[in-house]
Structures are given as C-alpha cells and as structure tokens.
Coordinates of C-alpha atoms in Angstrom, one line a residue:
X62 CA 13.7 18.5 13.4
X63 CA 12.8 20.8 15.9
X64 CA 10.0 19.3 18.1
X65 CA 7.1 21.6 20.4
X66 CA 6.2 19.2 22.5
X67 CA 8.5 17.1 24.5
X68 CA 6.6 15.3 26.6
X69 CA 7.5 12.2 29.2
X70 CA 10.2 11.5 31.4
X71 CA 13.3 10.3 30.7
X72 CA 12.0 7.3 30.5
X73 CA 9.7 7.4 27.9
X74 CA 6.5 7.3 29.8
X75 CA 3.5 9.7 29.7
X76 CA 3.5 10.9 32.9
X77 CA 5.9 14.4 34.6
X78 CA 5.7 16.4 31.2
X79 CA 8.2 19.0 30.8
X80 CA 8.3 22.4 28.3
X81 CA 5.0 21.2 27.3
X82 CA 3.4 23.5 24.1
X83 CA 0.8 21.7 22.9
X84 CA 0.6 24.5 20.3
X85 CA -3.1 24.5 19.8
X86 CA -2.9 27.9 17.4
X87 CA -3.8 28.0 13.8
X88 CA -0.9 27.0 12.4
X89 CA 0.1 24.1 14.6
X90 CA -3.8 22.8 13.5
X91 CA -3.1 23.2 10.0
X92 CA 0.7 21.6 10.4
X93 CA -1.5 18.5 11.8
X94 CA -3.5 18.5 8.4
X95 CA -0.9 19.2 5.9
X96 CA 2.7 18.9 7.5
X97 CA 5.4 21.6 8.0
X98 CA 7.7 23.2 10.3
X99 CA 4.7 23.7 13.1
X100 CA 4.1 20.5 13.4
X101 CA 3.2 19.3 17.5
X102 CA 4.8 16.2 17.8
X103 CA 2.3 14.8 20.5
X104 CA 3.9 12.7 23.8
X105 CA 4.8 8.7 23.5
X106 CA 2.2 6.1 24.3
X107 CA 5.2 4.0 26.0
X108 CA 9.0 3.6 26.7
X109 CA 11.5 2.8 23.7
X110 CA 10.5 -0.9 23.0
X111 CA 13.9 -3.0 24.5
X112 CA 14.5 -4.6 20.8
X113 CA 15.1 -0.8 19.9
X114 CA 17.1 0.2 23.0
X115 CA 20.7 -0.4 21.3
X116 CA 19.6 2.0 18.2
X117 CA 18.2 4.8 21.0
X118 CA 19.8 4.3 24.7
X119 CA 20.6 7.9 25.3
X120 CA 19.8 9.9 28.5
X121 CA 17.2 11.2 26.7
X122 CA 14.4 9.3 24.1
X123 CA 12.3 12.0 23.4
X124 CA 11.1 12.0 19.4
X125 CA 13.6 15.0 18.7
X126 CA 16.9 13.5 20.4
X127 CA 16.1 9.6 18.8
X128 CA 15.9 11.0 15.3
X129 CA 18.6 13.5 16.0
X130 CA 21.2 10.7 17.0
X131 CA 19.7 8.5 13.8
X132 CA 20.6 11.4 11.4
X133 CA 24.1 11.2 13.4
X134 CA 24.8 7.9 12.8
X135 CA 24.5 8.0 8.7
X136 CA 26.9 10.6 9.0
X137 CA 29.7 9.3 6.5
X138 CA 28.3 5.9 6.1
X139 CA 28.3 4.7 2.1
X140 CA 24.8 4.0 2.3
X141 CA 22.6 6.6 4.3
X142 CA 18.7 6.0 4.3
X143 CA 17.4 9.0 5.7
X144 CA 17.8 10.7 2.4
X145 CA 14.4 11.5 1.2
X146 CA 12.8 14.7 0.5
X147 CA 9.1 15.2 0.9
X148 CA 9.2 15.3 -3.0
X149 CA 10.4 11.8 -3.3
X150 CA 8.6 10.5 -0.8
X151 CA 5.9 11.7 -3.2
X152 CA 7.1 9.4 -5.9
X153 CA 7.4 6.4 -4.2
X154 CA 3.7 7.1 -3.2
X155 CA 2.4 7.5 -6.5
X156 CA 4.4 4.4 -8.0
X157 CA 2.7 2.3 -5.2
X158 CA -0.7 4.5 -5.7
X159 CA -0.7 5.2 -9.3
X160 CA -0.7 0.9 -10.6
X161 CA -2.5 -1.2 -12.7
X162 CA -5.2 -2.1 -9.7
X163 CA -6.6 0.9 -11.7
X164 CA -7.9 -1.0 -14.1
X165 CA -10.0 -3.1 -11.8
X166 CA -12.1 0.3 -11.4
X167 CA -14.6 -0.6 -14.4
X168 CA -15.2 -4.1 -13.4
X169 CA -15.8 -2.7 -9.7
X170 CA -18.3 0.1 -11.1
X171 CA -20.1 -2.8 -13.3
X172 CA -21.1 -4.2 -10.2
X173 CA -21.7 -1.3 -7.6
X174 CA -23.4 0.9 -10.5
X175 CA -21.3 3.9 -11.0
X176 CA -23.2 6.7 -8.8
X177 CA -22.3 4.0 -5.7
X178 CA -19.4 3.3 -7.2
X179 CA -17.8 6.7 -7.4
X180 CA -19.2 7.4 -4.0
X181 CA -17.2 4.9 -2.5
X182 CA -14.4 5.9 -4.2
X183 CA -14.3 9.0 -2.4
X184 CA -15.0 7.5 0.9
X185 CA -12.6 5.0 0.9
X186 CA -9.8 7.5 -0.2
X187 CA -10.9 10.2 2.2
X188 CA -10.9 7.6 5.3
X189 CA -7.3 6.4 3.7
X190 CA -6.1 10.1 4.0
X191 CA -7.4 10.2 7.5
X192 CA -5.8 6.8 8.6
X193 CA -2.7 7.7 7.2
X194 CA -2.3 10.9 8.8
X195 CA -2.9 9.1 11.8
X196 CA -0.4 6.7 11.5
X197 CA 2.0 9.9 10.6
X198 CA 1.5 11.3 14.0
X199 CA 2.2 8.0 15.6
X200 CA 5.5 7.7 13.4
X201 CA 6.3 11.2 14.8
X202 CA 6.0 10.3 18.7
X203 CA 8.0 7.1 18.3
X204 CA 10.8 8.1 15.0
X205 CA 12.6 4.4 16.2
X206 CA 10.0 2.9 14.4
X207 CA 11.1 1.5 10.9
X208 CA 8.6 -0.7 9.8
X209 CA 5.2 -1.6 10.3
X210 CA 6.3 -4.0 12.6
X211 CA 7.8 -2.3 14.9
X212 CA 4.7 0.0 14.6
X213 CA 2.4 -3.1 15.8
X214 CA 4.6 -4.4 18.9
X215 CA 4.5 -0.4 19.8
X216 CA 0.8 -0.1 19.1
X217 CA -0.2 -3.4 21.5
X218 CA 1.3 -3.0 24.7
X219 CA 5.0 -3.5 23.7
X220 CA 4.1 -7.4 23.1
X221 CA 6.2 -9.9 21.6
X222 CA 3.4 -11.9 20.0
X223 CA 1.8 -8.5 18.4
X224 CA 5.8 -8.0 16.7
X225 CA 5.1 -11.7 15.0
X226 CA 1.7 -11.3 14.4
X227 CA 2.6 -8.2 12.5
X228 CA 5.4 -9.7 10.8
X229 CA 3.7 -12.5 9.3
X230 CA 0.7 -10.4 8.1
X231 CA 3.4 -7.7 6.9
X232 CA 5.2 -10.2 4.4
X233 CA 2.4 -12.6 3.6
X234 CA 0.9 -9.2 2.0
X235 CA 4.0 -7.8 0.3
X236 CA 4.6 -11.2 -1.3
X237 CA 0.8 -11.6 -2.1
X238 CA 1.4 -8.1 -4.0
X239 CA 4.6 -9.2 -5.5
X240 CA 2.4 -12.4 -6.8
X241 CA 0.1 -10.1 -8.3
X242 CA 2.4 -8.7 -10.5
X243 CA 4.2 -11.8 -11.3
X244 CA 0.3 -13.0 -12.6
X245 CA -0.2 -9.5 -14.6
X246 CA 3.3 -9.7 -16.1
X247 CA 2.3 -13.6 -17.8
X248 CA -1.0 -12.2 -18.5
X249 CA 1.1 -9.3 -20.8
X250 CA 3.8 -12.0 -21.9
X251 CA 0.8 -14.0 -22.9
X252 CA -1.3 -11.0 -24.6
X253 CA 1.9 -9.8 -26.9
X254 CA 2.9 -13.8 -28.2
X255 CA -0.9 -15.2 -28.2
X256 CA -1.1 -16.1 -32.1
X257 CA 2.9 -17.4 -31.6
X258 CA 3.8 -20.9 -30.6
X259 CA 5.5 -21.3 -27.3
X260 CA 7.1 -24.5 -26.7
X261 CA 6.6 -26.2 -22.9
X262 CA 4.1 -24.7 -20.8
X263 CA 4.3 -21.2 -21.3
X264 CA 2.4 -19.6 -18.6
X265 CA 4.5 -21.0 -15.9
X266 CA 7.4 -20.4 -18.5
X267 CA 6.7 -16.5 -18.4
X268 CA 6.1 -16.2 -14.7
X269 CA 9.4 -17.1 -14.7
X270 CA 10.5 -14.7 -16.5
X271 CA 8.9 -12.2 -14.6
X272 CA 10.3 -13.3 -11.4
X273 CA 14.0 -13.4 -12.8
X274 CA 13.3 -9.4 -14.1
X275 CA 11.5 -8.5 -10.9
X276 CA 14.2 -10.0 -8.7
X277 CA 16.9 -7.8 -10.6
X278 CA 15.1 -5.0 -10.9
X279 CA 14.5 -4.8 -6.7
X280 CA 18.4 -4.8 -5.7
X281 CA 18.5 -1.1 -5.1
X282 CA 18.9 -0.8 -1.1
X283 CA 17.5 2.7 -0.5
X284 CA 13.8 4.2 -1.1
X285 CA 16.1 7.2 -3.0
X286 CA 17.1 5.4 -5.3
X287 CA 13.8 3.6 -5.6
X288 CA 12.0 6.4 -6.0
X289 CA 13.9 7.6 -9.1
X290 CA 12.3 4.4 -10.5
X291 CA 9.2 4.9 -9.4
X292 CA 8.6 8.6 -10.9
X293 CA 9.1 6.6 -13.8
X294 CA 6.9 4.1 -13.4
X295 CA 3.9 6.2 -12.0
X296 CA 4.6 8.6 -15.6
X297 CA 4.3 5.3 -17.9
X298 CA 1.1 4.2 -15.6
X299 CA -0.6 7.3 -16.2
X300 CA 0.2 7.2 -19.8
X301 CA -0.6 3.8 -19.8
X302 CA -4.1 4.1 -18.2
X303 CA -5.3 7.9 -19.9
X304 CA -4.7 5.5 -23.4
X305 CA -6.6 3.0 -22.4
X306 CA -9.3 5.2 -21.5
X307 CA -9.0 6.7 -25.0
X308 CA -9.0 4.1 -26.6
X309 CA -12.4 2.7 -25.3
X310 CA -14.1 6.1 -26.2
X311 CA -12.2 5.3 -30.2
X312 CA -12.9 1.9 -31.1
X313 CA -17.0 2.4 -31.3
X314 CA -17.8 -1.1 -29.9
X315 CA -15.9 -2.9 -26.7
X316 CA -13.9 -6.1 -27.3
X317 CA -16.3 -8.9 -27.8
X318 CA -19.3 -7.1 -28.9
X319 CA -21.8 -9.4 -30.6
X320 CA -25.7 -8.4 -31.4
X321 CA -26.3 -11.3 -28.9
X322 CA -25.6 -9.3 -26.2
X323 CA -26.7 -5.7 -27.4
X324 CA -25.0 -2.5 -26.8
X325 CA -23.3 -2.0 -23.6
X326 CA -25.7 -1.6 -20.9
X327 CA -24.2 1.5 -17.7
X328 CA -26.5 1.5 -15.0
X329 CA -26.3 4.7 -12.1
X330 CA -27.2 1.6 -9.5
X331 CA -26.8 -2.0 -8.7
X332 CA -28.2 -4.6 -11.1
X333 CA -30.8 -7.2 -9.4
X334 CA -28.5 -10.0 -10.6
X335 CA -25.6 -8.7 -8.3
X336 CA -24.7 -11.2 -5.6
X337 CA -23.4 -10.4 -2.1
X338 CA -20.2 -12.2 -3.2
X339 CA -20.1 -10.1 -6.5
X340 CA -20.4 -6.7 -4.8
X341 CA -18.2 -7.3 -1.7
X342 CA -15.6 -8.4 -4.6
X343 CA -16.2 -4.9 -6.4
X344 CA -15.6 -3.3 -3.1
X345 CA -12.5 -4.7 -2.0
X346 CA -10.7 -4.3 -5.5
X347 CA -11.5 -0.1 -4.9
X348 CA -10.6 -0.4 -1.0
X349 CA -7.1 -2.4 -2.3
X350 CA -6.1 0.1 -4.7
X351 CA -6.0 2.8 -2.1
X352 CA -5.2 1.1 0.8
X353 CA -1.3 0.6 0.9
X354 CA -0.6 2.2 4.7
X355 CA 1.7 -0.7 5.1
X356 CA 4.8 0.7 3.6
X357 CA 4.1 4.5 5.1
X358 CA 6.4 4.0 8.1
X359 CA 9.1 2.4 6.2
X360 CA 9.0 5.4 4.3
X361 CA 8.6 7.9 6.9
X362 CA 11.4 6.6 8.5
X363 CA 13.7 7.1 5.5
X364 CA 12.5 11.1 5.6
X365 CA 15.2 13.5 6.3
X366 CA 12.2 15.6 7.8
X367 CA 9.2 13.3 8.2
X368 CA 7.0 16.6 9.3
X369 CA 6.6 17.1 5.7
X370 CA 5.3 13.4 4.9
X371 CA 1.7 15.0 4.6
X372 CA 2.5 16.9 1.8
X373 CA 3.3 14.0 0.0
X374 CA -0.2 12.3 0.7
X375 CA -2.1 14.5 0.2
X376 CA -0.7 15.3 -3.3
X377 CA -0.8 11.6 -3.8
X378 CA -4.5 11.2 -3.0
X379 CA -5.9 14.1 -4.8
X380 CA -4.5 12.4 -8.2
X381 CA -5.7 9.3 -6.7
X382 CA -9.5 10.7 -6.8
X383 CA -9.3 12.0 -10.0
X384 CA -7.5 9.3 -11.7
X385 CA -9.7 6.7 -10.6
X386 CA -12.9 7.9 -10.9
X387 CA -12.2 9.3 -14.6
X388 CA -10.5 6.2 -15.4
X389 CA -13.5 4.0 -13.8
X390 CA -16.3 5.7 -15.1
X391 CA -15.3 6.6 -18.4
X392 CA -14.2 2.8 -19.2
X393 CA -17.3 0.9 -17.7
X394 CA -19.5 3.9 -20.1
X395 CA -18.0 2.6 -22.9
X396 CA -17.7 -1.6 -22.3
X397 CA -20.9 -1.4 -20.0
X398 CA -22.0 -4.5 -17.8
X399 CA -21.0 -7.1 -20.5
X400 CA -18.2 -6.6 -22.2
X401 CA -16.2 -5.1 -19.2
X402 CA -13.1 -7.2 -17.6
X403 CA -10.3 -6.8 -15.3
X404 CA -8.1 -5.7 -15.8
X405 CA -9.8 -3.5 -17.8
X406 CA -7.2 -3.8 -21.2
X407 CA -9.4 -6.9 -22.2
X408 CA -12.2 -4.3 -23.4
X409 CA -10.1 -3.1 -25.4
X410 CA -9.5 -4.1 -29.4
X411 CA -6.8 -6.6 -29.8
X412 CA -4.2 -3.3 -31.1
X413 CA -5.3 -0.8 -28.9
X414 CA -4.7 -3.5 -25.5
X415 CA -1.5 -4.0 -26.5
X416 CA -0.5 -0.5 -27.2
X417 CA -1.7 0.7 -23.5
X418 CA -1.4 -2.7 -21.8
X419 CA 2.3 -2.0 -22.4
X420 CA 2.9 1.1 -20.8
X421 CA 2.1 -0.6 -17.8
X422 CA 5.4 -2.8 -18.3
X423 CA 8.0 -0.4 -15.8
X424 CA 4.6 -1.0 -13.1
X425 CA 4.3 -4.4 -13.4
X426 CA 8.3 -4.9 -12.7
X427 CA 8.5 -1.6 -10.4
X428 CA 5.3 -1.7 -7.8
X429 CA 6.3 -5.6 -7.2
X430 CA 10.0 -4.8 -6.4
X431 CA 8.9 -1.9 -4.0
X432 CA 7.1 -4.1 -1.6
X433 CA 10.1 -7.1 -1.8
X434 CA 12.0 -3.8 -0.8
X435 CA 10.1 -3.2 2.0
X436 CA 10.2 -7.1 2.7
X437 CA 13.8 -7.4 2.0
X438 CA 14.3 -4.3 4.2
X439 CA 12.6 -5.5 7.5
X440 CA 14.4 -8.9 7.2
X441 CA 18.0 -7.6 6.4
X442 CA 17.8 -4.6 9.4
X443 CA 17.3 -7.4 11.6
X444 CA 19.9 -10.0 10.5
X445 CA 22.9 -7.3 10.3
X446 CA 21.3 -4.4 12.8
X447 CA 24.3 -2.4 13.9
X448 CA 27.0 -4.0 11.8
X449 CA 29.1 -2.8 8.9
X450 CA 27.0 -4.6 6.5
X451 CA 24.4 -2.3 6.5
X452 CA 25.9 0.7 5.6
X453 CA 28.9 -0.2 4.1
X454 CA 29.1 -2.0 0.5
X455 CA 30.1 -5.9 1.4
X456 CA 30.2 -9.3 -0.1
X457 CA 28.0 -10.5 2.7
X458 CA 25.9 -7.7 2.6
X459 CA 25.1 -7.5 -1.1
X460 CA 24.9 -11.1 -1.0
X461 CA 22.1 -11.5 1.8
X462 CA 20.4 -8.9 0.4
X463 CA 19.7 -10.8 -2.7
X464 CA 19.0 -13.9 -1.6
X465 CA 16.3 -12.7 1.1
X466 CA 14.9 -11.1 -2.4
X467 CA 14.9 -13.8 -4.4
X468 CA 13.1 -16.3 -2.0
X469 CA 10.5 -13.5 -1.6
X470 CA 10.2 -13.8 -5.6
X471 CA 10.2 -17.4 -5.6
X472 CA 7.3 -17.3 -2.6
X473 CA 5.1 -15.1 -5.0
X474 CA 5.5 -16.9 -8.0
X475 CA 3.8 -20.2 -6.2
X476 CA 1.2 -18.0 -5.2
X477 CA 1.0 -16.5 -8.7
X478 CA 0.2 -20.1 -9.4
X479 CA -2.3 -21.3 -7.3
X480 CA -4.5 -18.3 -7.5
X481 CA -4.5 -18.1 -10.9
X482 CA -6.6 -14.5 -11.7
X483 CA -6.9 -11.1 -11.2
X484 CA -9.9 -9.9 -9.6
X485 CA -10.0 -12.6 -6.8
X486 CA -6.7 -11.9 -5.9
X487 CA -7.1 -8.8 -5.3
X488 CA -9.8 -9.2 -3.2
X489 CA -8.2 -12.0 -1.0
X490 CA -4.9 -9.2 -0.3
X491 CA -7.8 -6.6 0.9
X492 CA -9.9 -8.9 3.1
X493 CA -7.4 -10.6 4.8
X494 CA -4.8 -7.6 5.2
X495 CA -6.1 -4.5 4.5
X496 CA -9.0 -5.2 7.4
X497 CA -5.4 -4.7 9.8
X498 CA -3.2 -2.5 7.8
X499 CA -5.8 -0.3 6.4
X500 CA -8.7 0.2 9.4
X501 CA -7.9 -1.7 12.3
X502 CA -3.9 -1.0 13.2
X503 CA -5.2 3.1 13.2
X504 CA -8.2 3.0 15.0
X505 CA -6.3 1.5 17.4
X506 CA -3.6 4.0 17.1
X507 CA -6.2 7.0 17.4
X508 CA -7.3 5.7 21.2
X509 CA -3.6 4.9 22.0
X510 CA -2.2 8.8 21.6
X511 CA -5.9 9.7 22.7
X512 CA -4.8 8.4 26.1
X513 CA -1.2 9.6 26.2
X514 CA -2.5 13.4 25.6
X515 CA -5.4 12.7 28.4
X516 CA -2.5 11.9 30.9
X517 CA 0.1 14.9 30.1
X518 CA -3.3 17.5 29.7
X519 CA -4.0 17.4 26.4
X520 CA -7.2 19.7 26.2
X521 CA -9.3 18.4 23.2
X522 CA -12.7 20.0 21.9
X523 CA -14.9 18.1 23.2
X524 CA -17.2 18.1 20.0
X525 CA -14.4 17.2 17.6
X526 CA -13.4 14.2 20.4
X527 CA -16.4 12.7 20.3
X528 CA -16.8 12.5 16.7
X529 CA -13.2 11.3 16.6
X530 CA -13.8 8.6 19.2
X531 CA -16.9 7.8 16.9
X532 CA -15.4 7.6 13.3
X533 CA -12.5 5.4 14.9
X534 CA -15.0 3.0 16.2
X535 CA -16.7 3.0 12.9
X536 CA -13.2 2.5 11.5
X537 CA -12.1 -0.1 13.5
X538 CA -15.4 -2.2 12.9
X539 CA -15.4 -1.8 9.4
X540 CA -12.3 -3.9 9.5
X541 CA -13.8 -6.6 11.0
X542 CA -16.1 -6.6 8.7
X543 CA -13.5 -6.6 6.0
X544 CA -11.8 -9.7 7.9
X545 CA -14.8 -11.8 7.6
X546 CA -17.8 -11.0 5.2
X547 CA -14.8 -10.2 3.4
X548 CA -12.9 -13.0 3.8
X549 CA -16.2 -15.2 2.9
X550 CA -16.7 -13.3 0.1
X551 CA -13.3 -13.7 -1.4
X552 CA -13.1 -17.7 -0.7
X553 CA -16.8 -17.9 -2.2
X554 CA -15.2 -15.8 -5.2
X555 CA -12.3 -18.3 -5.8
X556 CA -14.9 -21.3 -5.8
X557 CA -17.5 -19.7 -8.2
X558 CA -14.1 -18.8 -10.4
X559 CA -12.7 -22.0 -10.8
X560 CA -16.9 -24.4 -10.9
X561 CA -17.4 -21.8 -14.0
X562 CA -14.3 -22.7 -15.8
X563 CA -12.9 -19.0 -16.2
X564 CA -9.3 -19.5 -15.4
X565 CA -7.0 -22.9 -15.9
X566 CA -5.7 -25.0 -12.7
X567 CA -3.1 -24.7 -10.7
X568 CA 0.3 -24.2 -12.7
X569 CA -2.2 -24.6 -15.4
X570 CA -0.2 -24.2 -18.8
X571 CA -3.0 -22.5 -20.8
X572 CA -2.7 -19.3 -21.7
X573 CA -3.8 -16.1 -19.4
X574 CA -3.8 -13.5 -22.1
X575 CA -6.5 -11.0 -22.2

C-alpha cells in the first residue's frame, strides 16, 4: 500500500506534517468515492493506542509503515489473515447483506405503505453507503485497528471505558444475530415436520439442533475461508428469495385467504390504523437489514489492500437496492395488509414455503456463524495476541477457539428463547445497536478526522463542509432517536406480542412453524 499523505510526527499526533499531498485532483476525489490505487489516506486523529503498541512500536506509525510491518509478520505463518481480495471481501458482504431479514421487507411495507416504504429503503441504504465509507477512511488512518472495538477506544479519546463499552455492545449484537438465526432455523425445523409427531418439546429440541450445526459450521478461522461459504450462501439466498417472490405472483390467493377478509388490500401510504409502535417496528426491520457496519473493520483489516474495500460496498449496496425493494414490493402486492407475515414465507402456500423457505438453509447456518466469527475473533486475538497460537495450528489454539464459539452459541440460544419471534427481534438488535454501530460511532468519526485535517491544513470546500458538518449532525441524532423512541417502540412491541397471544412463552414447546 502506497500511501499520499503521511501526516503526523513520529508520534502519531496531528501536528508537524511532513510530504503532505493532500491530493485534492480528480482522481484522488473519486478514489475517496469508489477505492483504488489514489486513494489519500488522511492524517491520524491520535497516537497508536498503548494496547496496540506491541503490534506497531516502530520508529515510525504512520498508516503505510503499520500495515507494511502487519503484512510482514504473516509472512510464513500457517494461518495468515490479511488474505482477502476486494472480491472476497465482496462475498462476505453480500452473505451478511443478502439474508433472510429480506423477508421482513413486506411486513415493513404493510405498515409504512409501499411509496414510504421504498423511499426509505433508499434512504437508509444511501446513508449506510455514506457511513460506511466513512468508517473506511478512518480504518485507513489507523490500519492497527482490527475490530470495532478498537475502532471505539480510538474514536473517544483513547478511553478505556469507550474499549468496554464497545465491547459489550459489539457481542451482545453479534450474539443477538446469532439468536436470530437459531429462532429462524426452529421456525424451518418446525415448517418441514409440522403434520409429524415430535416427541419432548420440540421447539427447544430443534434450536438445539441449530446451535450444534451452527457451532460446527463457524470453526473456520479466517474471513477467506469464510467467504468461500458465504458466496454460497448469498447464491442460495437469492435463489431462495427470487422463488418466494414467484411464487406469491403463482399461487392466485396468499396463504390464509378467506372471503372474510376480502382480497388483499396494497395501499401507496400509511393505513389510519397504524400505531407509532407499529411503524417505528416497520422501520427498524428495513434500517436492520442494511445496517451491519459492525463487522466492516474486522474485514478491512483482513484486506491485503483495504483501498479497494469500496469497491466491494458499493457493489454490495446496489444489489441491496434492487433486491429489496423488488423483493418488498412485489410480495406485500400480492399478500396485501392481511395476509402478509414475517418472515414473509408464511404468505406463501404450504408447498411453495417450503420449497423457497429452504434455500435459505446455508443462510440460516452461514450469516449466524459469520458474526460468532467476528465474536470469536475479537476474544481469541486478545487471549493469545502475539503467541504461536494464533498463527500456527495448536491443540490449545484450536481448542480455545471452539469453546469461545460454543458459549457464544449457547448465549444465543437462551436468547432465541426468551424472545421468542421474528419481527420484534429484529427490531430490539436495531434500536438498541444499530442507533451506535450504524449512525452514532460515524458521525462521530466524521468530526474526529474533520479536526485532524483542520490542524495539518486540510483545505475543505467550504459548501460541501458545511453540508457535511450538517448531514453528520442529522446522522448522529437520528441515532438517538433510534436508542430511545426506538427502544420504546421495540419493548412496547414485545408486550403487545406476548397480551395478544401470537407467540408461545418462554422455552415455550409449541410449535413456531410458519
């Protein structure tokens, strides 16, 4: 990686640049955009964080020289992670992107009405793209990053509590996702055997199940490996979802059609009936589905050249648009505001839901063991940093690395329990996380490297600043607003659930088919 700017002392800090090329020409502007070799890596906000000194003491911690020296050290080791292309990064993105959160889209537009509906669709993913682009850059100025984590101490002043707080929010939401899938993969397990006799209680007995596939399925170490799966898994998702779709436009009448309730009813705007609680739900299951910035700089920082991560989002997020929307729209046309569910396979006749519901199997076992990956990951580099058992193949090693998977699994099946159905969970991940992870950590971010460039010259247009300094404030209070209307609206959401007798107790044996 060959880097244009190299800006700060020796030290790390902002101030005495030196060779600065702040490389404002066309190219290096549409490097910042899409990625390349152009790219302006921008100066550091701060000094190597101490917890990272061992990885980068050098007599120099510039971006270029700290990534330099970790490309070094994998040098011969049995198990290298900076290994991925731009193209695999790619498929790890669209196996987290491209997942059966999908199929909330319908029940979303039901609510929203589908002109607001698709609207926000675009919104959400465009101010995604930007966020994540954001976070790229940061990535770029501080390449000792490897997780989120280490993202959040640098991001708040180098602050111990800001590394914990981080943390905690960092697994609680990977193992809330991981519980998500667990839930889906009974709800399948109970769709396929719902007219066959299952002895003991068979809900808990196929979460179970889940959890024992899932935990095997995520003992691959490295995202290149991973990513091989996930191609995989994104392909039988999108097979999985265009068949659905189909399949509504085929069967004449959705699932559940009685005269009673007429033909399905699409409206272009809200209903009257729609409650606050209702809508803010329909919201934060479209704001879930794209917001997954969480695992970007664990894999940025397995990028053998993480200038070309852009490339891989924006690819990602163009499908994104198209998939969802068509997907959305085309579903909620043909189930309409009655007969619609979430996921969205319940619309669907009994043969039809089980022929696309199961192409979303490799999903439901792949997108849960990415993120106890990326759990298992940040746990593990911290337990045997530096040592032999992270990039050699031992006993120890292997062994750690499983067990720090499993309890992850065994975390997200209790969860999978005790908040027993789809939509609301969804919508608890997004208010309570996503309001950090997806808004809040890059607004945040954005001001940060604003003030770094300010204090080595940085010349901005003054227009394009402040409507930057404005979008990031908008950013950064809408996920406040995610934390707590959101958070009220999820709770409520739970309540109304469980008073109207949709869904069975906690570790409730009945059955959670669709």
């Amino acid at each position: 990686m060959s880097e244009k700017v190299r800006s700060g002392s020796p030290s790390g800090s902002a101030s005495g640049p030196r060779d600065v090329d702040f490389g404002q020409g066309r190219s290096a502007r549409f490097a910042s955009i899409f990625g390349g070799k152009s790219v302006t890596v921008g100066p550091r906000i701060c000094a190597v964080p101490d917890h990272l000194k061992n990885e980068t003491s050098d007599s120099e911690d510039s971006s270029e020289a700290i990534l330099n020296r970790q490309l070094a050290s994998e040098d011969g080791a049995s198990i290298q992670y900076r290994t991925c292309s731009w193209q695999k990064t790619a498929a790890l993105l669209f196996s987290e992107y491209i997942c059966l959160a999908i199929m909330s889209f319908p029940w979303s537009y039901s609510f929203l009405g589908l002109v607001p509906g698709l609207i926000l669709t675009v919104i959400v993913a465009a101010i995604v793209l930007y966020t994540s682009l954001v976070l790229w850059e940061f990535c770029l100025r501080h390449p000792e990053i490897r997780d989120v984590c280490d993202l959040g101490q640098t991001l708040f002043w180098g602050k111990t509590w800001a590394w914990w707080g981080t943390a905690v929010m960092f697994v609680l939401n990977n193992t809330f996702i991981q519980a998500l899938h667990v839930l889906v993969g009974a709800e399948y397990l109970n769709t396929m055997t719902e007219k066959t006799f299952i002895g003991g209680c068979r809900t808990v007995e196929f979460s179970v199940v889940i959890v024992v596939l899932c935990w095997f399925a995520s003992l691959p170490r490295t995202f290149s490996m991973m990513s091989k799966l996930g191609t995989a898994s994104a392909f039988f998702t999108l097979i999985s979802v265009i068949l659905a779709t189909s399949f509504a436009g085929v069967q004449g009448k959705p699932a559940g059609y009685s005269p009673e309730k007429g033909e399905p009813i699409v409206t272009a705007i809200p209903v009257r009936s729609t409650t606050f609680v209702q809508g803010m739900a329909a919201f934060l299951n479209i704001s879930y589905t794209f917001i997954g910035q969480i695992t970007l700089p664990s894999f940025i920082a397995e990028m053998r050249d993480p200038r070309e991560f852009p490339k891989s989002l924006w690819a990602c997020t163009i499908a994104e648009i198209i998939v969802f929307s068509v997907v959305g729209a085309v579903i909620y046309a043909y189930s309409g505001n009655q007969y619609v569910k979430a996921p969205a396979f319940g619309s669907l006749d009994d043969l039809y839901k089980k022929v696309s519901f199961s192409f979303m199997i490799p999903t439901i076992i792949f997108l849960g063991c990415l993120y106890a990956s990326v759990t298992a990951r940040f746990v593990f580099f911290r337990l045997f940093k530096g040592s032999k058992h992270m990039s050699e193949h031992t006993a120890i090693g292997w062994g750690s690395w499983a067990g720090i998977l499993l309890t992850t699994w065994v975390f997200a099946f209790i969860i999978s329990q005790v908040i027993p159905f789809f939509s609301s969970l969804l919508s608890v991940m997004s208010s309570l996380f996503d309001s950090w992870f997806g808004f809040i950590f890059w607004g945040v971010a954005y001001f940060r490297m604003r003030t770094a460039d300010k204090k080595v010259g940085r010349v901005r247009n003054p227009i394009g600043d402040w409507l930057s300094i404005i979008l990031n404030i908008v950013i950064i209070a809408t996920g406040f607003f995610f934390l707590t209307a959101g958070t009220y609206a999820s709770v409520q959401g739970i309540i109304d659930s469980f008073n109207a007798g949709e869904v069975g107790g906690v570790f409730s044996c009945k059955s959670n088919g669709l």
